[in-house]
Amino acid sequence: MGQFKQGLDYFPFSIGLLKDRKLRRPKLKYGYVVNDIYLSLLELIYGDKGYYIRYDEKTKEDVIWDILENLQGKYCPDAETVEQVIGDLVACELFSGDHFKSEILTSKRIQQIYYSATVERKAVDINFDIWLLSEEEMRKLSSKSVILVNFLNRSNVNPNRSNEHLNRSNETESKVNKSKEKYSNHHLLTPSSYPNNDEIEEEIDEEDDNNNNYEMNTSKDKLNYFYELVIEAIESYVDCCYHTALKDIAQYCKGVAYIKINGSSVESWEYLQELYCACRRVEDDIEFFTNIFAKVSSQGNITNQRQYLMTAIYNASKFAGLGF
């Protein structure tokens, strides 16, 4: 597995950071040293994991010692005072209280800054049990981050995600059954040369061994990466009656560098991004593909059908505000 940088080399010092009203109570109690301890903590967090730091029995002493090194001088506080100030910074909600109970120092503001600072990185290691930002909050900051990609592609075993699916109840199941009934007799895009599932899995297994690091330095890397995401999303979220057509599109994109959409050339890996988001859209809108597929049988041969579907999905995805 390739190595990649996790922490930050610098972090933005926003104007007004030290005038945050949440700092008032600790400063009234301990004085100006609160500012120095707070900034020292931020430096430790951004320079280590980037978005959190452990603060348990094994690491607490090291954290306090590192802070004291920054505060050396005539008015340097003692270790007990530093520990008390950290507790007060948590109490005034500058750090997450729930995470502090789990012996972790982090906050939503810290994670927002880390997310924005790593948008251009190709690989970032995130523990989503610690992560505080929602998909909507991340998209507002940037829709291009690999953190967002990994967040969307995280295990479906996630308890919250499982509950969301369970809560859709009989209404969603009914829509799925109606959709299956409507399209079960449509044999869309079924060329004899199309690979079966075993062949697709073999192709995925043959990809770059380091692909899990998402070090997408070339268009081919990105193409392989998003192709795998699309195949997984199709099988996990999309009604089975659409699988053959969508996999055909993904397979076609994987074999070419550019595709024609609305008269313009679009890089295939960029299209696969849109297709991936469209497949994930089905989680919230079970009929997302219904209108798109309704007219496909009138598009003539397989090539025309594929082009029609690719353009329709791309336009619908853009119109819905999906994509990266």
PDB file of C-alpha atoms in Angstrom:
ATOM      1  CA  MET A   1       0.000   0.000   0.000  1.00  0.00           C
ATOM      2  CA  GLY A   2       1.388   3.370  -1.004  1.00  0.00           C
ATOM      3  CA  GLN A   3       2.074   6.033   1.574  1.00  0.00           C
ATOM      4  CA  PHE A   4       0.256   9.350   1.590  1.00  0.00           C
ATOM      5  CA  LYS A   5       0.230  12.430   3.784  1.00  0.00           C
ATOM      6  CA  GLN A   6      -2.540  12.488   6.373  1.00  0.00           C
ATOM      7  CA  GLY A   7      -2.105  15.748   8.321  1.00  0.00           C
ATOM      8  CA  LEU A   8      -1.821  19.348   7.140  1.00  0.00           C
ATOM      9  CA  ASP A   9       1.265  21.538   6.721  1.00  0.00           C
ATOM     10  CA  TYR A  10      -0.722  24.617   7.734  1.00  0.00           C
ATOM     11  CA  PHE A  11      -4.273  25.567   8.678  1.00  0.00           C
ATOM     12  CA  PRO A  12      -6.231  28.787   8.125  1.00  0.00           C
ATOM     13  CA  PHE A  13      -6.368  31.181  11.077  1.00  0.00           C
ATOM     14  CA  SER A  14      -9.725  32.849  10.532  1.00  0.00           C
ATOM     15  CA  ILE A  15     -10.155  36.476  11.629  1.00  0.00           C
ATOM     16  CA  GLY A  16     -12.189  36.397  14.799  1.00  0.00           C
ATOM     17  CA  LEU A  17     -11.180  32.863  15.773  1.00  0.00           C
ATOM     18  CA  LEU A  18      -9.982  34.021  19.206  1.00  0.00           C
ATOM     19  CA  LYS A  19     -13.025  36.258  19.654  1.00  0.00           C
ATOM     20  CA  ASP A  20     -15.380  33.291  19.551  1.00  0.00           C
ATOM     21  CA  ARG A  21     -17.916  33.790  22.331  1.00  0.00           C
ATOM     22  CA  LYS A  22     -17.414  30.199  23.388  1.00  0.00           C
ATOM     23  CA  LEU A  23     -13.959  31.185  24.624  1.00  0.00           C
ATOM     24  CA  ARG A  24     -15.265  33.833  27.004  1.00  0.00           C
ATOM     25  CA  ARG A  25     -15.937  31.639  30.011  1.00  0.00           C
ATOM     26  CA  PRO A  26     -12.600  29.757  29.906  1.00  0.00           C
ATOM     27  CA  LYS A  27     -10.713  33.062  29.436  1.00  0.00           C
ATOM     28  CA  LEU A  28     -12.487  34.673  32.382  1.00  0.00           C
ATOM     29  CA  LYS A  29     -11.372  31.704  34.445  1.00  0.00           C
ATOM     30  CA  TYR A  30      -7.786  31.169  33.209  1.00  0.00           C
ATOM     31  CA  GLY A  31      -6.835  34.284  31.259  1.00  0.00           C
ATOM     32  CA  TYR A  32      -5.026  34.688  27.941  1.00  0.00           C
ATOM     33  CA  VAL A  33      -3.342  31.272  28.261  1.00  0.00           C
ATOM     34  CA  VAL A  34      -6.609  29.751  26.996  1.00  0.00           C
ATOM     35  CA  ASN A  35      -5.898  31.169  23.523  1.00  0.00           C
ATOM     36  CA  ASP A  36      -2.442  29.600  23.442  1.00  0.00           C
ATOM     37  CA  ILE A  37      -3.696  26.210  24.614  1.00  0.00           C
ATOM     38  CA  TYR A  38      -6.517  26.260  22.077  1.00  0.00           C
ATOM     39  CA  LEU A  39      -4.180  27.130  19.196  1.00  0.00           C
ATOM     40  CA  SER A  40      -1.657  24.519  20.345  1.00  0.00           C
ATOM     41  CA  LEU A  41      -4.404  21.881  20.302  1.00  0.00           C
ATOM     42  CA  LEU A  42      -5.445  22.881  16.788  1.00  0.00           C
ATOM     43  CA  GLU A  43      -1.846  22.628  15.609  1.00  0.00           C
ATOM     44  CA  LEU A  44      -1.502  19.150  17.140  1.00  0.00           C
ATOM     45  CA  ILE A  45      -4.750  17.956  15.560  1.00  0.00           C
ATOM     46  CA  TYR A  46      -4.139  19.333  12.060  1.00  0.00           C
ATOM     47  CA  GLY A  47      -0.530  18.136  12.079  1.00  0.00           C
ATOM     48  CA  ASP A  48      -1.355  14.587  13.244  1.00  0.00           C
ATOM     49  CA  LYS A  49      -4.475  12.857  11.930  1.00  0.00           C
ATOM     50  CA  GLY A  50      -5.643  16.124  10.460  1.00  0.00           C
ATOM     51  CA  TYR A  51      -9.172  16.077  11.843  1.00  0.00           C
ATOM     52  CA  TYR A  52      -8.859  14.596  15.360  1.00  0.00           C
ATOM     53  CA  ILE A  53      -6.396  13.532  18.018  1.00  0.00           C
ATOM     54  CA  ARG A  54      -6.654  10.803  20.634  1.00  0.00           C
ATOM     55  CA  TYR A  55      -6.829  11.984  24.209  1.00  0.00           C
ATOM     56  CA  ASP A  56      -6.855   8.811  26.295  1.00  0.00           C
ATOM     57  CA  GLU A  57      -4.772   7.509  29.179  1.00  0.00           C
ATOM     58  CA  LYS A  58      -1.931   6.556  26.816  1.00  0.00           C
ATOM     59  CA  THR A  59      -1.835   9.808  24.850  1.00  0.00           C
ATOM     60  CA  LYS A  60      -3.085  12.485  27.283  1.00  0.00           C
ATOM     61  CA  GLU A  61       0.332  13.022  28.874  1.00  0.00           C
ATOM     62  CA  ASP A  62       1.976  13.455  25.455  1.00  0.00           C
ATOM     63  CA  VAL A  63      -0.684  15.948  24.339  1.00  0.00           C
ATOM     64  CA  ILE A  64      -0.263  18.040  27.483  1.00  0.00           C
ATOM     65  CA  TRP A  65       3.529  17.869  27.216  1.00  0.00           C
ATOM     66  CA  ASP A  66       3.464  19.037  23.597  1.00  0.00           C
ATOM     67  CA  ILE A  67       1.277  21.987  24.607  1.00  0.00           C
ATOM     68  CA  LEU A  68       3.585  22.896  27.494  1.00  0.00           C
ATOM     69  CA  GLU A  69       6.543  22.916  25.098  1.00  0.00           C
ATOM     70  CA  ASN A  70       4.720  25.571  23.057  1.00  0.00           C
ATOM     71  CA  LEU A  71       4.046  27.628  26.190  1.00  0.00           C
ATOM     72  CA  GLN A  72       7.524  27.581  27.700  1.00  0.00           C
ATOM     73  CA  GLY A  73       8.493  30.815  29.400  1.00  0.00           C
ATOM     74  CA  LYS A  74       7.999  32.950  32.482  1.00  0.00           C
ATOM     75  CA  TYR A  75       4.233  32.456  32.742  1.00  0.00           C
ATOM     76  CA  CYS A  76       4.006  28.871  31.540  1.00  0.00           C
ATOM     77  CA  PRO A  77       1.065  27.067  33.207  1.00  0.00           C
ATOM     78  CA  ASP A  78       1.438  23.673  34.870  1.00  0.00           C
ATOM     79  CA  ALA A  79       0.158  20.383  33.444  1.00  0.00           C
ATOM     80  CA  GLU A  80      -2.911  20.368  35.689  1.00  0.00           C
ATOM     81  CA  THR A  81      -4.014  23.777  34.408  1.00  0.00           C
ATOM     82  CA  VAL A  82      -3.596  22.679  30.782  1.00  0.00           C
ATOM     83  CA  GLU A  83      -5.747  19.610  31.439  1.00  0.00           C
ATOM     84  CA  GLN A  84      -8.421  21.733  33.120  1.00  0.00           C
ATOM     85  CA  VAL A  85      -8.467  24.218  30.231  1.00  0.00           C
ATOM     86  CA  ILE A  86      -8.907  21.381  27.727  1.00  0.00           C
ATOM     87  CA  GLY A  87     -11.878  20.155  29.750  1.00  0.00           C
ATOM     88  CA  ASP A  88     -13.379  23.651  29.719  1.00  0.00           C
ATOM     89  CA  LEU A  89     -12.861  23.978  25.947  1.00  0.00           C
ATOM     90  CA  VAL A  90     -14.923  20.819  25.572  1.00  0.00           C
ATOM     91  CA  ALA A  91     -17.537  22.094  28.033  1.00  0.00           C
ATOM     92  CA  CYS A  92     -18.005  25.307  26.005  1.00  0.00           C
ATOM     93  CA  GLU A  93     -18.482  23.186  22.846  1.00  0.00           C
ATOM     94  CA  LEU A  94     -15.315  24.156  20.991  1.00  0.00           C
ATOM     95  CA  PHE A  95     -14.697  20.401  20.869  1.00  0.00           C
ATOM     96  CA  SER A  96     -17.294  17.654  20.542  1.00  0.00           C
ATOM     97  CA  GLY A  97     -18.518  16.507  23.949  1.00  0.00           C
ATOM     98  CA  ASP A  98     -19.686  13.128  22.647  1.00  0.00           C
ATOM     99  CA  HIS A  99     -16.289  12.423  21.099  1.00  0.00           C
ATOM    100  CA  PHE A 100     -14.521  13.615  24.240  1.00  0.00           C
ATOM    101  CA  LYS A 101     -16.372  10.876  26.138  1.00  0.00           C
ATOM    102  CA  SER A 102     -14.739   8.470  23.688  1.00  0.00           C
ATOM    103  CA  GLU A 103     -11.347  10.059  24.440  1.00  0.00           C
ATOM    104  CA  ILE A 104     -11.110  11.938  21.144  1.00  0.00           C
ATOM    105  CA  LEU A 105     -10.653  15.667  20.526  1.00  0.00           C
ATOM    106  CA  THR A 106     -12.345  16.968  17.376  1.00  0.00           C
ATOM    107  CA  SER A 107     -15.104  19.328  16.252  1.00  0.00           C
ATOM    108  CA  LYS A 108     -17.243  20.052  13.227  1.00  0.00           C
ATOM    109  CA  ARG A 109     -15.255  23.248  12.514  1.00  0.00           C
ATOM    110  CA  ILE A 110     -11.974  21.295  12.565  1.00  0.00           C
ATOM    111  CA  GLN A 111     -13.358  18.705  10.166  1.00  0.00           C
ATOM    112  CA  GLN A 112     -14.749  21.361   7.828  1.00  0.00           C
ATOM    113  CA  ILE A 113     -11.320  22.984   7.595  1.00  0.00           C
ATOM    114  CA  TYR A 114      -9.624  19.617   7.074  1.00  0.00           C
ATOM    115  CA  TYR A 115     -12.133  18.644   4.382  1.00  0.00           C
ATOM    116  CA  SER A 116     -11.596  21.904   2.465  1.00  0.00           C
ATOM    117  CA  ALA A 117      -7.807  21.664   2.809  1.00  0.00           C
ATOM    118  CA  THR A 118      -7.648  18.142   1.328  1.00  0.00           C
ATOM    119  CA  VAL A 119     -10.012  18.524  -1.649  1.00  0.00           C
ATOM    120  CA  GLU A 120      -7.193  18.111  -4.177  1.00  0.00           C
ATOM    121  CA  ARG A 121      -5.708  15.024  -2.521  1.00  0.00           C
ATOM    122  CA  LYS A 122      -6.134  11.646  -4.181  1.00  0.00           C
ATOM    123  CA  ALA A 123      -6.020   9.660  -0.943  1.00  0.00           C
ATOM    124  CA  VAL A 124      -7.234  10.523   2.558  1.00  0.00           C
ATOM    125  CA  ASP A 125      -7.795   8.067   5.393  1.00  0.00           C
ATOM    126  CA  ILE A 126     -11.009   8.845   7.306  1.00  0.00           C
ATOM    127  CA  ASN A 127     -12.600   6.967  10.186  1.00  0.00           C
ATOM    128  CA  PHE A 128     -16.274   7.687   9.568  1.00  0.00           C
ATOM    129  CA  ASP A 129     -17.167   6.631  13.111  1.00  0.00           C
ATOM    130  CA  ILE A 130     -15.428   9.879  14.117  1.00  0.00           C
ATOM    131  CA  TRP A 131     -16.560  11.978  11.141  1.00  0.00           C
ATOM    132  CA  LEU A 132     -19.160  14.671  11.941  1.00  0.00           C
ATOM    133  CA  LEU A 133     -19.977  16.126   8.506  1.00  0.00           C
ATOM    134  CA  SER A 134     -23.027  15.014   6.569  1.00  0.00           C
ATOM    135  CA  GLU A 135     -23.115  14.469   2.801  1.00  0.00           C
ATOM    136  CA  GLU A 136     -24.981  17.774   2.371  1.00  0.00           C
ATOM    137  CA  GLU A 137     -22.440  19.675   4.462  1.00  0.00           C
ATOM    138  CA  MET A 138     -19.543  18.203   2.477  1.00  0.00           C
ATOM    139  CA  ARG A 139     -21.136  18.998  -0.872  1.00  0.00           C
ATOM    140  CA  LYS A 140     -21.577  22.632   0.212  1.00  0.00           C
ATOM    141  CA  LEU A 141     -17.828  22.831   0.844  1.00  0.00           C
ATOM    142  CA  SER A 142     -16.831  20.902  -2.301  1.00  0.00           C
ATOM    143  CA  SER A 143     -18.222  18.036  -4.329  1.00  0.00           C
ATOM    144  CA  LYS A 144     -14.790  16.928  -5.595  1.00  0.00           C
ATOM    145  CA  SER A 145     -13.241  15.474  -2.444  1.00  0.00           C
ATOM    146  CA  VAL A 146     -12.207  11.828  -2.230  1.00  0.00           C
ATOM    147  CA  ILE A 147     -13.558  11.968   1.342  1.00  0.00           C
ATOM    148  CA  LEU A 148     -17.050  12.437  -0.095  1.00  0.00           C
ATOM    149  CA  VAL A 149     -16.502   9.567  -2.525  1.00  0.00           C
ATOM    150  CA  ASN A 150     -15.402   7.278   0.296  1.00  0.00           C
ATOM    151  CA  PHE A 151     -18.282   8.483   2.484  1.00  0.00           C
ATOM    152  CA  LEU A 152     -20.826   7.580  -0.197  1.00  0.00           C
ATOM    153  CA  ASN A 153     -19.130   4.248  -0.831  1.00  0.00           C
ATOM    154  CA  ARG A 154     -18.739   3.246   2.807  1.00  0.00           C
ATOM    155  CA  SER A 155     -20.044  -0.098   4.005  1.00  0.00           C
ATOM    156  CA  ASN A 156     -23.787  -0.592   3.931  1.00  0.00           C
ATOM    157  CA  VAL A 157     -23.420  -2.233   7.333  1.00  0.00           C
ATOM    158  CA  ASN A 158     -23.348   1.293   8.783  1.00  0.00           C
ATOM    159  CA  PRO A 159     -26.114   1.282  11.434  1.00  0.00           C
ATOM    160  CA  ASN A 160     -27.567   4.659  10.431  1.00  0.00           C
ATOM    161  CA  ARG A 161     -27.678   3.695   6.766  1.00  0.00           C
ATOM    162  CA  SER A 162     -29.342   0.391   7.637  1.00  0.00           C
ATOM    163  CA  ASN A 163     -32.005   2.206   9.643  1.00  0.00           C
ATOM    164  CA  GLU A 164     -32.677   4.558   6.755  1.00  0.00           C
ATOM    165  CA  HIS A 165     -33.371   1.617   4.470  1.00  0.00           C
ATOM    166  CA  LEU A 166     -35.607  -0.065   7.049  1.00  0.00           C
ATOM    167  CA  ASN A 167     -37.621   3.110   7.558  1.00  0.00           C
ATOM    168  CA  ARG A 168     -38.647   3.273   3.915  1.00  0.00           C
ATOM    169  CA  SER A 169     -41.117   0.470   4.777  1.00  0.00           C
ATOM    170  CA  ASN A 170     -43.820  -0.905   2.537  1.00  0.00           C
ATOM    171  CA  GLU A 171     -44.238   2.212   0.363  1.00  0.00           C
ATOM    172  CA  THR A 172     -40.774   1.905  -1.153  1.00  0.00           C
ATOM    173  CA  GLU A 173     -41.117  -1.854  -1.539  1.00  0.00           C
ATOM    174  CA  SER A 174     -44.376  -1.327  -3.397  1.00  0.00           C
ATOM    175  CA  LYS A 175     -42.751   1.150  -5.803  1.00  0.00           C
ATOM    176  CA  VAL A 176     -39.931  -1.289  -6.473  1.00  0.00           C
ATOM    177  CA  ASN A 177     -42.349  -4.104  -7.238  1.00  0.00           C
ATOM    178  CA  LYS A 178     -44.380  -1.893  -9.606  1.00  0.00           C
ATOM    179  CA  SER A 179     -41.217  -0.807 -11.377  1.00  0.00           C
ATOM    180  CA  LYS A 180     -40.016  -4.400 -11.739  1.00  0.00           C
ATOM    181  CA  GLU A 181     -43.396  -5.434 -13.133  1.00  0.00           C
ATOM    182  CA  LYS A 182     -43.397  -2.577 -15.637  1.00  0.00           C
ATOM    183  CA  TYR A 183     -39.956  -3.319 -17.052  1.00  0.00           C
ATOM    184  CA  SER A 184     -39.492  -7.032 -16.423  1.00  0.00           C
ATOM    185  CA  ASN A 185     -40.288  -7.882 -20.051  1.00  0.00           C
ATOM    186  CA  HIS A 186     -37.898  -5.281 -21.501  1.00  0.00           C
ATOM    187  CA  HIS A 187     -34.641  -6.858 -22.677  1.00  0.00           C
ATOM    188  CA  LEU A 188     -32.650  -3.637 -22.878  1.00  0.00           C
ATOM    189  CA  LEU A 189     -29.129  -3.574 -24.286  1.00  0.00           C
ATOM    190  CA  THR A 190     -28.336  -7.266 -24.254  1.00  0.00           C
ATOM    191  CA  PRO A 191     -25.522  -7.773 -26.779  1.00  0.00           C
ATOM    192  CA  SER A 192     -24.159 -11.323 -26.781  1.00  0.00           C
ATOM    193  CA  SER A 193     -20.664  -9.958 -26.224  1.00  0.00           C
ATOM    194  CA  TYR A 194     -21.591  -8.328 -22.920  1.00  0.00           C
ATOM    195  CA  PRO A 195     -19.587  -9.912 -20.069  1.00  0.00           C
ATOM    196  CA  ASN A 196     -21.333 -11.780 -17.273  1.00  0.00           C
ATOM    197  CA  ASN A 197     -20.873 -10.940 -13.582  1.00  0.00           C
ATOM    198  CA  ASP A 198     -17.955 -13.336 -13.157  1.00  0.00           C
ATOM    199  CA  GLU A 199     -16.079 -11.703 -16.024  1.00  0.00           C
ATOM    200  CA  ILE A 200     -16.732  -8.240 -14.577  1.00  0.00           C
ATOM    201  CA  GLU A 201     -15.374  -9.346 -11.202  1.00  0.00           C
ATOM    202  CA  GLU A 202     -12.278 -10.754 -12.914  1.00  0.00           C
ATOM    203  CA  GLU A 203     -11.700  -7.405 -14.602  1.00  0.00           C
ATOM    204  CA  ILE A 204     -11.995  -5.610 -11.268  1.00  0.00           C
ATOM    205  CA  ASP A 205      -9.552  -8.046  -9.644  1.00  0.00           C
ATOM    206  CA  GLU A 206      -7.022  -7.296 -12.370  1.00  0.00           C
ATOM    207  CA  GLU A 207      -6.996  -3.567 -11.556  1.00  0.00           C
ATOM    208  CA  ASP A 208      -4.024  -1.843  -9.939  1.00  0.00           C
ATOM    209  CA  ASP A 209      -3.273  -3.423  -6.543  1.00  0.00           C
ATOM    210  CA  ASN A 210      -2.898   0.070  -5.090  1.00  0.00           C
ATOM    211  CA  ASN A 211      -6.285   1.228  -6.327  1.00  0.00           C
ATOM    212  CA  ASN A 212      -7.641   1.237  -2.765  1.00  0.00           C
ATOM    213  CA  ASN A 213      -5.377   4.203  -2.073  1.00  0.00           C
ATOM    214  CA  TYR A 214      -7.282   6.162  -4.746  1.00  0.00           C
ATOM    215  CA  GLU A 215      -4.003   7.593  -6.061  1.00  0.00           C
ATOM    216  CA  MET A 216      -5.659   8.589  -9.322  1.00  0.00           C
ATOM    217  CA  ASN A 217      -2.792  10.215 -11.164  1.00  0.00           C
ATOM    218  CA  THR A 218      -4.079   9.507 -14.688  1.00  0.00           C
ATOM    219  CA  SER A 219      -7.395   9.414 -16.490  1.00  0.00           C
ATOM    220  CA  LYS A 220      -7.067   5.637 -16.675  1.00  0.00           C
ATOM    221  CA  ASP A 221      -6.739   5.414 -12.888  1.00  0.00           C
ATOM    222  CA  LYS A 222      -9.861   7.534 -12.472  1.00  0.00           C
ATOM    223  CA  LEU A 223     -11.698   5.491 -15.094  1.00  0.00           C
ATOM    224  CA  ASN A 224     -10.924   2.200 -13.350  1.00  0.00           C
ATOM    225  CA  TYR A 225     -11.801   3.651  -9.962  1.00  0.00           C
ATOM    226  CA  PHE A 226     -15.209   5.074 -10.925  1.00  0.00           C
ATOM    227  CA  TYR A 227     -16.026   2.011 -13.022  1.00  0.00           C
ATOM    228  CA  GLU A 228     -15.755  -0.118  -9.900  1.00  0.00           C
ATOM    229  CA  LEU A 229     -17.889   2.343  -7.934  1.00  0.00           C
ATOM    230  CA  VAL A 230     -20.567   2.299 -10.632  1.00  0.00           C
ATOM    231  CA  ILE A 231     -20.740  -1.495 -10.799  1.00  0.00           C
ATOM    232  CA  GLU A 232     -21.067  -1.722  -7.024  1.00  0.00           C
ATOM    233  CA  ALA A 233     -23.710   1.031  -6.933  1.00  0.00           C
ATOM    234  CA  ILE A 234     -25.750  -0.606  -9.701  1.00  0.00           C
ATOM    235  CA  GLU A 235     -25.827  -3.927  -7.877  1.00  0.00           C
ATOM    236  CA  SER A 236     -26.475  -2.346  -4.469  1.00  0.00           C
ATOM    237  CA  TYR A 237     -29.070   0.333  -5.179  1.00  0.00           C
ATOM    238  CA  VAL A 238     -30.667  -0.029  -8.607  1.00  0.00           C
ATOM    239  CA  ASP A 239     -33.670  -2.130  -9.575  1.00  0.00           C
ATOM    240  CA  CYS A 240     -32.402  -5.315 -11.240  1.00  0.00           C
ATOM    241  CA  CYS A 241     -34.393  -4.660 -14.430  1.00  0.00           C
ATOM    242  CA  TYR A 242     -31.964  -1.808 -15.217  1.00  0.00           C
ATOM    243  CA  HIS A 243     -28.737  -3.673 -14.424  1.00  0.00           C
ATOM    244  CA  THR A 244     -27.928  -4.902 -17.927  1.00  0.00           C
ATOM    245  CA  ALA A 245     -28.352  -1.487 -19.549  1.00  0.00           C
ATOM    246  CA  LEU A 246     -26.393   0.416 -16.904  1.00  0.00           C
ATOM    247  CA  LYS A 247     -23.559  -2.120 -16.822  1.00  0.00           C
ATOM    248  CA  ASP A 248     -23.355  -1.913 -20.603  1.00  0.00           C
ATOM    249  CA  ILE A 249     -22.900   1.860 -20.317  1.00  0.00           C
ATOM    250  CA  ALA A 250     -20.232   1.444 -17.640  1.00  0.00           C
ATOM    251  CA  GLN A 251     -18.411  -1.182 -19.708  1.00  0.00           C
ATOM    252  CA  TYR A 252     -18.568   1.038 -22.789  1.00  0.00           C
ATOM    253  CA  CYS A 253     -17.163   4.034 -20.881  1.00  0.00           C
ATOM    254  CA  LYS A 254     -14.349   1.921 -19.518  1.00  0.00           C
ATOM    255  CA  GLY A 255     -13.215   1.056 -23.033  1.00  0.00           C
ATOM    256  CA  VAL A 256     -12.997   4.601 -24.406  1.00  0.00           C
ATOM    257  CA  ALA A 257     -11.344   7.831 -23.286  1.00  0.00           C
ATOM    258  CA  TYR A 258     -14.138  10.206 -24.352  1.00  0.00           C
ATOM    259  CA  ILE A 259     -17.853   9.995 -25.048  1.00  0.00           C
ATOM    260  CA  LYS A 260     -20.171  12.376 -26.880  1.00  0.00           C
ATOM    261  CA  ILE A 261     -22.812  14.067 -24.725  1.00  0.00           C
ATOM    262  CA  ASN A 262     -24.938  16.945 -25.999  1.00  0.00           C
ATOM    263  CA  GLY A 263     -22.535  17.409 -28.897  1.00  0.00           C
ATOM    264  CA  SER A 264     -19.479  17.778 -26.671  1.00  0.00           C
ATOM    265  CA  SER A 265     -16.686  15.399 -25.706  1.00  0.00           C
ATOM    266  CA  VAL A 266     -16.788  14.341 -22.055  1.00  0.00           C
ATOM    267  CA  GLU A 267     -14.031  12.293 -20.440  1.00  0.00           C
ATOM    268  CA  SER A 268     -15.400   8.839 -19.702  1.00  0.00           C
ATOM    269  CA  TRP A 269     -14.322   8.900 -16.070  1.00  0.00           C
ATOM    270  CA  GLU A 270     -16.224  12.173 -15.562  1.00  0.00           C
ATOM    271  CA  TYR A 271     -19.339  10.567 -17.012  1.00  0.00           C
ATOM    272  CA  LEU A 272     -18.935   7.582 -14.687  1.00  0.00           C
ATOM    273  CA  GLN A 273     -18.944  10.026 -11.764  1.00  0.00           C
ATOM    274  CA  GLU A 274     -22.362  11.240 -12.868  1.00  0.00           C
ATOM    275  CA  LEU A 275     -23.602   7.691 -13.408  1.00  0.00           C
ATOM    276  CA  TYR A 276     -22.433   6.701  -9.942  1.00  0.00           C
ATOM    277  CA  CYS A 277     -24.322   9.599  -8.346  1.00  0.00           C
ATOM    278  CA  ALA A 278     -27.404   8.787 -10.400  1.00  0.00           C
ATOM    279  CA  CYS A 279     -27.335   5.191  -9.127  1.00  0.00           C
ATOM    280  CA  ARG A 280     -26.988   6.415  -5.552  1.00  0.00           C
ATOM    281  CA  ARG A 281     -29.906   8.797  -6.182  1.00  0.00           C
ATOM    282  CA  VAL A 282     -32.183   5.743  -6.266  1.00  0.00           C
ATOM    283  CA  GLU A 283     -31.778   5.481  -2.484  1.00  0.00           C
ATOM    284  CA  ASP A 284     -33.960   8.585  -2.156  1.00  0.00           C
ATOM    285  CA  ASP A 285     -35.891   8.474  -5.425  1.00  0.00           C
ATOM    286  CA  ILE A 286     -36.832   4.953  -6.471  1.00  0.00           C
ATOM    287  CA  GLU A 287     -38.313   6.190  -9.762  1.00  0.00           C
ATOM    288  CA  PHE A 288     -35.285   8.225 -10.838  1.00  0.00           C
ATOM    289  CA  PHE A 289     -34.671   5.965 -13.862  1.00  0.00           C
ATOM    290  CA  THR A 290     -38.342   5.362 -14.757  1.00  0.00           C
ATOM    291  CA  ASN A 291     -38.808   8.233 -17.203  1.00  0.00           C
ATOM    292  CA  ILE A 292     -35.301   7.807 -18.592  1.00  0.00           C
ATOM    293  CA  PHE A 293     -35.917   4.194 -19.563  1.00  0.00           C
ATOM    294  CA  ALA A 294     -39.512   4.695 -20.705  1.00  0.00           C
ATOM    295  CA  LYS A 295     -38.538   5.717 -24.265  1.00  0.00           C
ATOM    296  CA  VAL A 296     -35.472   3.568 -24.775  1.00  0.00           C
ATOM    297  CA  SER A 297     -37.220   0.866 -26.832  1.00  0.00           C
ATOM    298  CA  SER A 298     -38.051   3.433 -29.509  1.00  0.00           C
ATOM    299  CA  GLN A 299     -34.382   4.358 -30.054  1.00  0.00           C
ATOM    300  CA  GLY A 300     -33.609   1.674 -32.615  1.00  0.00           C
ATOM    301  CA  ASN A 301     -30.411  -0.376 -32.384  1.00  0.00           C
ATOM    302  CA  ILE A 302     -28.241  -1.004 -29.357  1.00  0.00           C
ATOM    303  CA  THR A 303     -25.837   1.815 -30.180  1.00  0.00           C
ATOM    304  CA  ASN A 304     -28.645   4.375 -30.399  1.00  0.00           C
ATOM    305  CA  GLN A 305     -30.246   3.036 -27.223  1.00  0.00           C
ATOM    306  CA  ARG A 306     -26.968   3.307 -25.343  1.00  0.00           C
ATOM    307  CA  GLN A 307     -26.347   6.863 -26.562  1.00  0.00           C
ATOM    308  CA  TYR A 308     -29.891   7.889 -25.684  1.00  0.00           C
ATOM    309  CA  LEU A 309     -29.583   6.473 -22.170  1.00  0.00           C
ATOM    310  CA  MET A 310     -26.136   7.965 -21.581  1.00  0.00           C
ATOM    311  CA  THR A 311     -27.302  11.447 -22.587  1.00  0.00           C
ATOM    312  CA  ALA A 312     -30.596  11.202 -20.687  1.00  0.00           C
ATOM    313  CA  ILE A 313     -28.901  10.009 -17.485  1.00  0.00           C
ATOM    314  CA  TYR A 314     -26.228  12.692 -17.745  1.00  0.00           C
ATOM    315  CA  ASN A 315     -28.795  15.467 -18.268  1.00  0.00           C
ATOM    316  CA  ALA A 316     -31.048  14.191 -15.490  1.00  0.00           C
ATOM    317  CA  SER A 317     -28.107  13.951 -13.106  1.00  0.00           C
ATOM    318  CA  LYS A 318     -27.007  17.504 -13.869  1.00  0.00           C
ATOM    319  CA  PHE A 319     -30.543  18.836 -13.590  1.00  0.00           C
ATOM    320  CA  ALA A 320     -30.984  17.179 -10.189  1.00  0.00           C
ATOM    321  CA  GLY A 321     -27.758  18.752  -8.928  1.00  0.00           C
ATOM    322  CA  LEU A 322     -25.984  15.436  -8.572  1.00  0.00           C
ATOM    323  CA  GLY A 323     -22.409  14.695  -9.524  1.00  0.00           C
ATOM    324  CA  PHE A 324     -19.023  15.762  -8.204  1.00  0.00           C
TER     325      PHE A 324
END
